[in-house]
Coordinates of C-alpha atoms and ligand atoms in Angstrom, one line a residue:
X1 CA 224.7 17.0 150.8
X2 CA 225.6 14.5 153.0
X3 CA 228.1 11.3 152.0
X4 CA 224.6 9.3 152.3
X5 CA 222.4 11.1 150.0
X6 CA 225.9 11.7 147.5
X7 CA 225.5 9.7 143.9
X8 CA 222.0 10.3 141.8
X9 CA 220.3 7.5 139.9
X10 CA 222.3 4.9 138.6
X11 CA 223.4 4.8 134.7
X12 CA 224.5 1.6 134.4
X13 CA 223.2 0.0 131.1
X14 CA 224.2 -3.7 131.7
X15 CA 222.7 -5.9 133.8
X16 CA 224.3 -9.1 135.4
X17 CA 223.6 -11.3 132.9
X18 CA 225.0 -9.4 130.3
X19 CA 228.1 -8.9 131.8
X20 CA 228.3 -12.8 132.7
X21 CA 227.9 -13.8 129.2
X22 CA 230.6 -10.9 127.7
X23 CA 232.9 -11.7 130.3
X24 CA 232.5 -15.5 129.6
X25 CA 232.8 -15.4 125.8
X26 CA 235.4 -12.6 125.8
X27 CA 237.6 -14.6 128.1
X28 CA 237.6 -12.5 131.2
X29 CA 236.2 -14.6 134.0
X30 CA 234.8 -18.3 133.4
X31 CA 232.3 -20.6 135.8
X32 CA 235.1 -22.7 137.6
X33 CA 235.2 -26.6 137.0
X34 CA 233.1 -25.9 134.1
X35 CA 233.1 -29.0 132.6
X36 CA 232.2 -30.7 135.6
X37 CA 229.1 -28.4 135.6
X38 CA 230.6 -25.4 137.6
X39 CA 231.1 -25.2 141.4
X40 CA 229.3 -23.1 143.4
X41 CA 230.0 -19.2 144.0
X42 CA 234.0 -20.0 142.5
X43 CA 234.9 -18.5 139.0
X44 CA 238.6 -18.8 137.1
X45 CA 239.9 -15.6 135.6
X46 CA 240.5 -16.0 131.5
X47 CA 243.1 -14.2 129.6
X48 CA 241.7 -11.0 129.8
X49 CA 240.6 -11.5 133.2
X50 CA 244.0 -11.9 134.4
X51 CA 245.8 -8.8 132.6
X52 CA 242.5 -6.7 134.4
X53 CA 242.7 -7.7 138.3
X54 CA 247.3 -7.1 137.3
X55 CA 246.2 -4.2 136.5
X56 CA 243.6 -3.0 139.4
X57 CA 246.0 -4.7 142.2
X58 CA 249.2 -2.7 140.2
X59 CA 247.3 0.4 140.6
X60 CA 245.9 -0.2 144.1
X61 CA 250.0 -0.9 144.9
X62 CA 250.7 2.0 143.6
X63 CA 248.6 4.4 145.1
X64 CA 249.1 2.6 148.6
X65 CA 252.7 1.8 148.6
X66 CA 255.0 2.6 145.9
X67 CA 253.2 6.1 145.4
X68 CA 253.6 7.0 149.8
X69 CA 256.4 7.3 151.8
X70 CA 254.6 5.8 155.2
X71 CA 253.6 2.2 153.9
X72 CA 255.1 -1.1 153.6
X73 CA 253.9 -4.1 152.2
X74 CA 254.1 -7.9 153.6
X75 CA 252.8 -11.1 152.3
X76 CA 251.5 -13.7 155.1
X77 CA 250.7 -17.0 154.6
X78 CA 247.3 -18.2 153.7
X79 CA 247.4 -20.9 156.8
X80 CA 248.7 -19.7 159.6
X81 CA 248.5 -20.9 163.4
X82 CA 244.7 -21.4 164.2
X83 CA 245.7 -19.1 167.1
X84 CA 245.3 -16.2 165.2
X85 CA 241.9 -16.7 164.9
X86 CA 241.0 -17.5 167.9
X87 CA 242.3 -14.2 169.2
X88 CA 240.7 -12.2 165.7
X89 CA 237.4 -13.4 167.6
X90 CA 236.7 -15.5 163.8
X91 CA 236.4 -18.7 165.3
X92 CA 234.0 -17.8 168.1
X93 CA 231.8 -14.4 166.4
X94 CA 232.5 -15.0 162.2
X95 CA 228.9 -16.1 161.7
X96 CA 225.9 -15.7 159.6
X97 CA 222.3 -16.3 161.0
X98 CA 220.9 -19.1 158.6
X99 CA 217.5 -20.3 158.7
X100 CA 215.8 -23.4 156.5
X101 CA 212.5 -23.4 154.3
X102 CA 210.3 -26.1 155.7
X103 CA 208.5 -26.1 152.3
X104 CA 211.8 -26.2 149.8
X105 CA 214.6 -26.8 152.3
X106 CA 216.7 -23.7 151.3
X107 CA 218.8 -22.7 153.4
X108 CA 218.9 -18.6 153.6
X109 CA 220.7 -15.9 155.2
X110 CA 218.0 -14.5 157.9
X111 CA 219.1 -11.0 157.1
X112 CA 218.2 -11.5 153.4
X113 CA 214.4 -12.7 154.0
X114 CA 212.0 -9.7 153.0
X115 CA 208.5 -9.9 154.2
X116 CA 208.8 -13.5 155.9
X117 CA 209.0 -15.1 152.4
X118 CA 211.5 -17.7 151.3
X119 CA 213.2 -16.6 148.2
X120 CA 213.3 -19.5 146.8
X121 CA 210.3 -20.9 146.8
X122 CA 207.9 -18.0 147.8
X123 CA 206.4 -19.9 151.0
X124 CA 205.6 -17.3 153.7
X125 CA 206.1 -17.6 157.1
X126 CA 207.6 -21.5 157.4
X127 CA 211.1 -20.9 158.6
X128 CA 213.1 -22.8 160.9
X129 CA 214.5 -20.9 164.0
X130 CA 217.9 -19.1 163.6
X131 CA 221.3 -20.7 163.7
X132 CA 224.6 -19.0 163.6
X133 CA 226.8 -20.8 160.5
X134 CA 230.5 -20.1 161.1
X135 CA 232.1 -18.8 157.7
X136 CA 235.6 -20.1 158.3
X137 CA 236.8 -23.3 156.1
X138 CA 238.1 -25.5 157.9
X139 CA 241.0 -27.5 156.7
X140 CA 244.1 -29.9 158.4
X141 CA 247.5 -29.7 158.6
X142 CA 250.2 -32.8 159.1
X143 CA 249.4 -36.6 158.9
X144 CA 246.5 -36.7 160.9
X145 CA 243.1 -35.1 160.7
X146 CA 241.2 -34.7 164.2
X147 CA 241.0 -31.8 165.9
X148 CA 244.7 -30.8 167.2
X149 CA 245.2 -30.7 163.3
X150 CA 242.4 -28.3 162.3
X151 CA 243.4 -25.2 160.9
X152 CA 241.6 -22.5 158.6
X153 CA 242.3 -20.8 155.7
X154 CA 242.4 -16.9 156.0
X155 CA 239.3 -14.9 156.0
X156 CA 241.0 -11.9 155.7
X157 CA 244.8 -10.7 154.6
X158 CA 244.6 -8.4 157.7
X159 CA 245.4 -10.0 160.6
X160 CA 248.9 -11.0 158.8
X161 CA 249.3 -7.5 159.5
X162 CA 248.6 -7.4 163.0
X163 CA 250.6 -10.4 163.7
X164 CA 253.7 -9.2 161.9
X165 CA 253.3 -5.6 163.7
X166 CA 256.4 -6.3 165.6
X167 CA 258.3 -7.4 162.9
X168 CA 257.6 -5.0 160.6
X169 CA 258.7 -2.3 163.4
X170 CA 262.0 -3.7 164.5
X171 CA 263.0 -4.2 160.6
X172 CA 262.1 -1.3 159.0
X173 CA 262.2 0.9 162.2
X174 CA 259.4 2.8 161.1
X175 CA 257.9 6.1 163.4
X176 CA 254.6 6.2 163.7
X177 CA 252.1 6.7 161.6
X178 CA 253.0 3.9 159.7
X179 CA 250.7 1.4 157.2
X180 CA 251.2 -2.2 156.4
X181 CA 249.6 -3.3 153.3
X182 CA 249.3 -6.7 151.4
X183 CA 247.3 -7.9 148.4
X184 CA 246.6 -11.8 148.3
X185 CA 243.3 -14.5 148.7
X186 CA 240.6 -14.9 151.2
X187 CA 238.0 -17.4 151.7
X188 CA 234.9 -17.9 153.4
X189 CA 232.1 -20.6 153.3
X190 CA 229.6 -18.0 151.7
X191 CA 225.9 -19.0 151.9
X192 CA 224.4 -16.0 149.5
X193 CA 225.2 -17.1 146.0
X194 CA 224.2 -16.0 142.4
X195 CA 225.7 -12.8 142.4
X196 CA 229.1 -13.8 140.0
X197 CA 232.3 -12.5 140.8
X198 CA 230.9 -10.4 143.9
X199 CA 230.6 -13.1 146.2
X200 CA 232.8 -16.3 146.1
X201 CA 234.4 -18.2 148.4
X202 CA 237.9 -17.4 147.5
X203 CA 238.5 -14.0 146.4
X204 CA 241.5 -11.8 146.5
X205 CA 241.8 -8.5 149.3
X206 CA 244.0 -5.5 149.0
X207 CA 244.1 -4.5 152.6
X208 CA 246.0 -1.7 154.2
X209 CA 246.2 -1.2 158.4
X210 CA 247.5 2.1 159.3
X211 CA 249.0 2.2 162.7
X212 CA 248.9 5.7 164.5
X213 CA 248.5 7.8 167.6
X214 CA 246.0 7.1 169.5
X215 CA 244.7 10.8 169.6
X216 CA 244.9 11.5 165.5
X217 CA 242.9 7.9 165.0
X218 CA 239.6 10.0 163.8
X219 CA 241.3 12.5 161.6
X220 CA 243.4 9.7 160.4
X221 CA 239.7 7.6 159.5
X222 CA 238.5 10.6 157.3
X223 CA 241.5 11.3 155.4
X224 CA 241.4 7.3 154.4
X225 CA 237.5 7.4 153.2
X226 CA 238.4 10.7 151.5
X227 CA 241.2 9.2 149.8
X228 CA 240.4 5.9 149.0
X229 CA 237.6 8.0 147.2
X230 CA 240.2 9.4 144.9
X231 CA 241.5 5.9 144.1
X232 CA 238.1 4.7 142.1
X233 CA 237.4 7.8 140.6
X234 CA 241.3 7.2 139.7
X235 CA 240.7 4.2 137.9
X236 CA 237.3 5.9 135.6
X237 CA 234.6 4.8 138.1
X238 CA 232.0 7.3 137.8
X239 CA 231.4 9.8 140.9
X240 CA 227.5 9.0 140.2
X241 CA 228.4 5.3 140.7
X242 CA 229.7 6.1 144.0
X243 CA 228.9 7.1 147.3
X244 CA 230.4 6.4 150.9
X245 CA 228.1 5.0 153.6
X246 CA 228.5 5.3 157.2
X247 CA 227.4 2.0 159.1
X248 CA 224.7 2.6 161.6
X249 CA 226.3 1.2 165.0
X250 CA 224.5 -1.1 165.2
X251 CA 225.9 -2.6 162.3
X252 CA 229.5 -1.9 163.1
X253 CA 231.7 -5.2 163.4
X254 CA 232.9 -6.3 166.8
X255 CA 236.5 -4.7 166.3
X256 CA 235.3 -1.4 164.8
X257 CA 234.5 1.9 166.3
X258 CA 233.4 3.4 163.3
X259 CA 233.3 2.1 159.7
X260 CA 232.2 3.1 156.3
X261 CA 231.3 1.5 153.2
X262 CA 232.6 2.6 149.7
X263 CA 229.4 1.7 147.8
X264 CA 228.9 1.4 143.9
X265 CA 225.5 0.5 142.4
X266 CA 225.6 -3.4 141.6
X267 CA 222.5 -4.7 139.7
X268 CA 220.9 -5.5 143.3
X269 CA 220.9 -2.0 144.3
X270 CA 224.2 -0.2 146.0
X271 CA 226.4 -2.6 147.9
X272 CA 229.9 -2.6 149.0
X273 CA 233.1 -2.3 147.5
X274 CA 235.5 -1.4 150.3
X275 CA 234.8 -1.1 153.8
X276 CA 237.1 1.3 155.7
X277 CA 237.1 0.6 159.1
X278 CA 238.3 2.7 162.4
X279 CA 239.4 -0.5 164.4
X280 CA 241.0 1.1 167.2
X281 CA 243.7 -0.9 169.6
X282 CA 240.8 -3.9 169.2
X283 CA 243.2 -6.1 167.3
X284 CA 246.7 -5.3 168.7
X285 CA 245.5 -5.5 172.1
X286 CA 243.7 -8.8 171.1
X287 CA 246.8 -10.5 170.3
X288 CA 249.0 -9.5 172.7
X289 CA 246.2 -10.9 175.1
X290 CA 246.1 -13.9 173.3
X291 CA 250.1 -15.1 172.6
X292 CA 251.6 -13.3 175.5
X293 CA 254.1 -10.7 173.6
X294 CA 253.4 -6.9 174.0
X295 CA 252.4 -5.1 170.8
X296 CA 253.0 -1.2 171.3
X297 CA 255.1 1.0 170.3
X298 CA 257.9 3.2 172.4
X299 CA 257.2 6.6 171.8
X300 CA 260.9 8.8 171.8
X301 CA 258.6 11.5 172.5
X302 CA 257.0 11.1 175.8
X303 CA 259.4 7.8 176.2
X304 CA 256.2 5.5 176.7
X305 CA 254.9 2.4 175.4
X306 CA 251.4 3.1 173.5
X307 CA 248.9 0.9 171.3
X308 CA 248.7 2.4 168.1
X309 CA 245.2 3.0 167.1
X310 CA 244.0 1.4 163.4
X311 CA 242.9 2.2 160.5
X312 CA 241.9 -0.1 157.5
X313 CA 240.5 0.6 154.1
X314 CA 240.2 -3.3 153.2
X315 CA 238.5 -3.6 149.4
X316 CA 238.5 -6.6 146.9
X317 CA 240.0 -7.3 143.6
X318 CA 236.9 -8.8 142.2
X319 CA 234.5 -6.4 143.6
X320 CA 236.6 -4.0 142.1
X321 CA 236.6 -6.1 138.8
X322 CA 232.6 -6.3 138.3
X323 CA 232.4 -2.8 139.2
X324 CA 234.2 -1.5 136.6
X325 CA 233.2 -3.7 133.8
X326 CA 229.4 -2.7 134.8
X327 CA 230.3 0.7 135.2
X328 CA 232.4 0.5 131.4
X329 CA 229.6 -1.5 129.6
X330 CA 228.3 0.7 127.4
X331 CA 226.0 0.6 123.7
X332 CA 225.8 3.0 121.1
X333 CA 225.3 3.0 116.9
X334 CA 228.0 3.7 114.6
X335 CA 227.6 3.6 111.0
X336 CA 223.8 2.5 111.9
X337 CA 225.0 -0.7 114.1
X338 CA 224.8 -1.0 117.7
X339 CA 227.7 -1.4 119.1
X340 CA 228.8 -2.6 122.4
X341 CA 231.8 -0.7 124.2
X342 CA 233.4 -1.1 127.6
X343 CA 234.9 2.7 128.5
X344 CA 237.3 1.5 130.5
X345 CA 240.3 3.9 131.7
X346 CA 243.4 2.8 129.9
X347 CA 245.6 1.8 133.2
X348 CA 242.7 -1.0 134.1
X349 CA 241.5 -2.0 129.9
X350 CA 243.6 -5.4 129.6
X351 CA 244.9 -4.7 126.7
X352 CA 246.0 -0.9 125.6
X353 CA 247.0 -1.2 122.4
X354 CA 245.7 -3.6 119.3
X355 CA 247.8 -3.8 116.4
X356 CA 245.4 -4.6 113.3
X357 CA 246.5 -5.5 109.6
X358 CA 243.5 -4.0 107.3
X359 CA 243.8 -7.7 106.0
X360 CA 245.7 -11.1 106.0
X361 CA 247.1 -9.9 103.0
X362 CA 250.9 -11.7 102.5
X363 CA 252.8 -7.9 102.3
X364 CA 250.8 -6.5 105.3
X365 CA 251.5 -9.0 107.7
X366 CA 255.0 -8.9 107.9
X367 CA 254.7 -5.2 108.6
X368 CA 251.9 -4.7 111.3
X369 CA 253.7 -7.7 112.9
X370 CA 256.9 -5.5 112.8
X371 CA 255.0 -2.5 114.3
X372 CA 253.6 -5.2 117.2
X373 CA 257.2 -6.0 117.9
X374 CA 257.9 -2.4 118.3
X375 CA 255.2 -1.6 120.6
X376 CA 254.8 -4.8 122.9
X377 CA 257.7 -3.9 125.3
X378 CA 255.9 -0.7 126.3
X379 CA 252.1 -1.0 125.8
X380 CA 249.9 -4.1 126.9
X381 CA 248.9 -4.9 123.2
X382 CA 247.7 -7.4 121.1
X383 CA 247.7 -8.6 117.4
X384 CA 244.1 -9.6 115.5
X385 CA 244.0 -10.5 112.0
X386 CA 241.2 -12.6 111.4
X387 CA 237.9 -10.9 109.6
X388 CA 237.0 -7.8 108.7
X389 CA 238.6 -4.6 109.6
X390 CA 235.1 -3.6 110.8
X391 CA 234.6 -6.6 112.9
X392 CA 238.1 -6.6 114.5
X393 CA 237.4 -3.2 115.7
X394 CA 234.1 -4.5 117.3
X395 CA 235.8 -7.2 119.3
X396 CA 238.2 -4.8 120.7
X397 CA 235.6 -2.1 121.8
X398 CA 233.9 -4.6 123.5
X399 CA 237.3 -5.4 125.7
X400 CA 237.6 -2.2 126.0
X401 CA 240.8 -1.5 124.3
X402 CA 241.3 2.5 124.0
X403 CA 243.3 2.7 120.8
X404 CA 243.7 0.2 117.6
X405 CA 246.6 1.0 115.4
X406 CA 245.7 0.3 111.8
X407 CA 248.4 -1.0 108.9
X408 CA 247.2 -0.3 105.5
X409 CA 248.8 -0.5 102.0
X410 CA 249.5 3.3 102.4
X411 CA 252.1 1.6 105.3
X412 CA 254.0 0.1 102.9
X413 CA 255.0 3.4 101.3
X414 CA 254.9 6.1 103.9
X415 CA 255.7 4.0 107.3
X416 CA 252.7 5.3 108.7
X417 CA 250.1 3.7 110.6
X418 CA 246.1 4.8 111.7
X419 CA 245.4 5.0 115.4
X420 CA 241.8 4.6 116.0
X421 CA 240.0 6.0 119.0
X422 CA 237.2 3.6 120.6
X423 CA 235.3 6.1 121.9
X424 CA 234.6 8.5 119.2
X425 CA 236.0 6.2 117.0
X426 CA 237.9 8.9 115.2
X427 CA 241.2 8.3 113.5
X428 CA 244.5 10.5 112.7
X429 CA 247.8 9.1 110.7
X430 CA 251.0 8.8 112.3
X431 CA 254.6 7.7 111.3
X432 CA 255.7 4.5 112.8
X433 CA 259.3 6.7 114.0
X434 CA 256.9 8.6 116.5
X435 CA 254.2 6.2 116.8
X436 CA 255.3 4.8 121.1
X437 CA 255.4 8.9 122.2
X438 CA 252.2 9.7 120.1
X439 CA 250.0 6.4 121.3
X440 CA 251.5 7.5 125.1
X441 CA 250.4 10.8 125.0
X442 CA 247.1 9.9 124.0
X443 CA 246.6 7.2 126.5
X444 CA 247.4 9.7 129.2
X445 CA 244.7 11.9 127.7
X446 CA 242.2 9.4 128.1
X447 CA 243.0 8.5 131.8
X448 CA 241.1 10.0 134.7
X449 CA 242.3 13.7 136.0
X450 CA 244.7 13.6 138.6
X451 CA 242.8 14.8 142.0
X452 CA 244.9 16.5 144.9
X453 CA 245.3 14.3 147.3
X454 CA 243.2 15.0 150.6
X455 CA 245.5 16.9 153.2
X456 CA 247.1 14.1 155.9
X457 CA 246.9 15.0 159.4
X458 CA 249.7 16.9 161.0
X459 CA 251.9 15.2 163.3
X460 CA 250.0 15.7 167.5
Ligands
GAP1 N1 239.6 -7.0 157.2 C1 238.3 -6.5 157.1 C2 237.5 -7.2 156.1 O1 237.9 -8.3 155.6 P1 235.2 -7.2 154.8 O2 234.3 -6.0 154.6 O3 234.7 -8.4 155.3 O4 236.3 -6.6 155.8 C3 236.7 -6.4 152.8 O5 236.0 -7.4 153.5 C4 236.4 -6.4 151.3 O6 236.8 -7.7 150.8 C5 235.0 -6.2 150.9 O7 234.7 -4.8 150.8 C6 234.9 -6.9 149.6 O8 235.5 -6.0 148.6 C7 235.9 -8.0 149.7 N2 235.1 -9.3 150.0 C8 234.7 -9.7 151.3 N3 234.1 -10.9 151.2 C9 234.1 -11.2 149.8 C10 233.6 -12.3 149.1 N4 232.9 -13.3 149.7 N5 233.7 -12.3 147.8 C11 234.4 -11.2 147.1 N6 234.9 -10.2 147.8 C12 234.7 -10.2 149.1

């Protein structure tokens, strides 16, 4: 089968508005400026919100720096000299073709029109021509605001990459192959909105360039797709929600001489996650073009200057975020109730652990807040003790927190707790002395199976 046809019919049992509204009254991601009536395509992360993206950009940090021995991390800043963008080719080629509705003055992305109606209003055929709409926003820098003080806020984290190439190789005095990877916010004037968190003007990247010889660039492309596969099915994504997607060329970017698209299937149909992208010397040779300074690397070997070749798996936090939490959302009965579940893997749930008093009752409380004390410095947990026992469980299914710990009256006598499993929702007794090795080994039972990693290409 080919990485095209790979991933059958879609399972997922949410659709968008479902996961809007749980993620909303669970306190995972809220419309931004709410109050104010929203604003458009731009959503703030609630408490749970923020434990899950910690959690997808820890792993993603893991996997791509802490857990290698050939990558380094930077952070750039978010506005840099405008110069970088003009060499990046954003400023002249960043564009969308827009076009208006004559009828309902919408303006649409050309590529998104489907049999020459507007879909907005459902008039046919009454378009105004195309115009290319630059996605960059534009801000100012210093006292004055006219031209010479117009600068833009990044649309990607990469090219603080490209621009800190030299720097990176003089400090760290790295041999090639070699990746520089950083994590941090990107915006862009989006036109297409109403799809939540997988669109927005500011988002958050985890972008990695990998710098290497010219001559292993291709081998170098297909162990990154390959393993950048392993990473989602990593953090519980399932392999039939997946598939990798190799762009036509005519779709290829300016800077890329081959790309593919890590796809999941959204509620619109599959759509990108990551992109990984084969950019070539396109981006080093751009800027040494542009500012004046060489960026290449002296090979000992041959005892020659070369341009590393690229190559960038680039994906996004909240992509990432939505994807999962579609992927998790999940309903089924238990003691003749729906219930509603999120299976989420327990290195992305936001909260591993919930410690839960069978009531308020004055001698239990004291005692389950004990056992919360002695679990908080090594599990994400939390504490609920208002309503039922049943309920309580309820709320943290629907988070998707893998185990509840239970404190009964039986506590009081035996210093032993119940841990609960959400999804079979079976439970087993445990003494509090052995509780932080038993709740440990179980959460590593419920994360994904470690995959061997693909093989990296050997040195030319
Ligand atoms: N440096 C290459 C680059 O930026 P991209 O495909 O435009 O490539 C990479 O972006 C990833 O960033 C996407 O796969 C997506 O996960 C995320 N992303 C891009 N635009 C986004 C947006 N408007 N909202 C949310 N995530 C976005």
């Amino acid at each position: 089968m080919s990485d095209q046809d790979a991933g059958p019919a879609c399972e997922m049992k949410a659709d968008l508005e479902t996961i809007t509204s749980l993620a909303k009254r669970r306190g995972f991601v809220f419309p931004s400026a709410e109050i104010y009536g929203g604003f458009a395509s731009t959503y703030d992360y609630g408490p749970l919100g923020v434990e899950m993206r910690r959690n997808i950009r820890d792993s993603w940090w893991r996997w791509m720096v802490h857990g290698r021995d050939d990558v380094v991390g930077i952070e750039a800043a978010i506005v840099t000299n405008p110069a970088v963008w003009r060499a990046s080719g954003h400023v002249d080629v960043f564009t969308d073709a827009l076009v208006d509705c004559l009828e309902c003055r919408a303006r649409v992305r050309a590529d998104q029109i489907v049999d020459d109606t507007c879909p907005s209003c459902g008039a046919v055929g009454r378009f105004t021509q195309e115009r290319d709409f630059n996605l960059l926003l534009r801000t100012h820098v210093g006292p004055v605001e006219d031209e010479s003080s117009a600068a833009y806020l990044r649309p990607e984290t990469a090219q603080g990459m490209f621009v800190n190439f030299d720097n990176v190789l003089n400090s760290t005095r790295r041999r090639l192959p070699f990746g520089i990877a950083q994590i941090g916010k990107s915006f862009r004037n989006e036109i297409t909105t109403g799809q939540f968190i997988f669109r927005t003007r500011e988002f958050e990247q985890m972008e990695m360039e990998f710098f290497c010889e010219p001559s292993s660039g291709e081998l170098w492309y297909e162990y990154w797709r390959q393993e950048r596969m392993r990473w989602y099915r990593s953090l519980g994504l399932r392999e039939k929600h997946l598939r990798l997607r190799n762009h036509a060329p005519e779709e290829l970017s300016h800077y890329s001489k081959a790309t593919a698209d890590i796809e999941t299937h959204y509620p619109w149909g599959w759509t990108e996650l990551e992109g990984v992208a084969y950019r070539g010397d396109y981006d080093l040779k751009a800027h040494t073009e542009h500012s004046g300074k060489p960026l290449t690397y002296f090979d000992p070997q041959s005892n020659e200057h070369l341009v590393p070749h690229v190559v960038e798996p680039a994906a996004g936090v909240d992509r990432v975020m939505l994807a999962l939490l579609m992927d998790a959302y999940d309903e089924d009965i238990v003691a003749d109730e729906t219930r509603v579940l999120l299976r989420l893997a327990p290195d992305v749930a936001p909260v591993a652990v919930a410690v839960l008093p069978l009531s308020r009752n004055e001698r239990l409380v004291p005692t389950a807040r004990r056992v919360w004390d002695v679990l908080r410095p090594h599990f994400r947990s939390a504490y609920d003790d208002a309503q039922s026992i049943g309920r309580r469980y309820r709320r943290q299914d629907e988070i998707g927190t893998p185990l509840c710990v239970t404190v009964d009256f039986d506590t009081l006598d035996d210093d032993a707790v119940t841990i609960r499993d959400r999804d079979t929702t079976t439970q087993v007794r445990v003494g509090v002395s052995v509780l932080i090795e038993v709740l440990r080994e179980r959460l590593n039972e419920l994360c994904p199976a470690t995959e061997a990693a693909p093989a990296a290409p050997a040195a030319p």
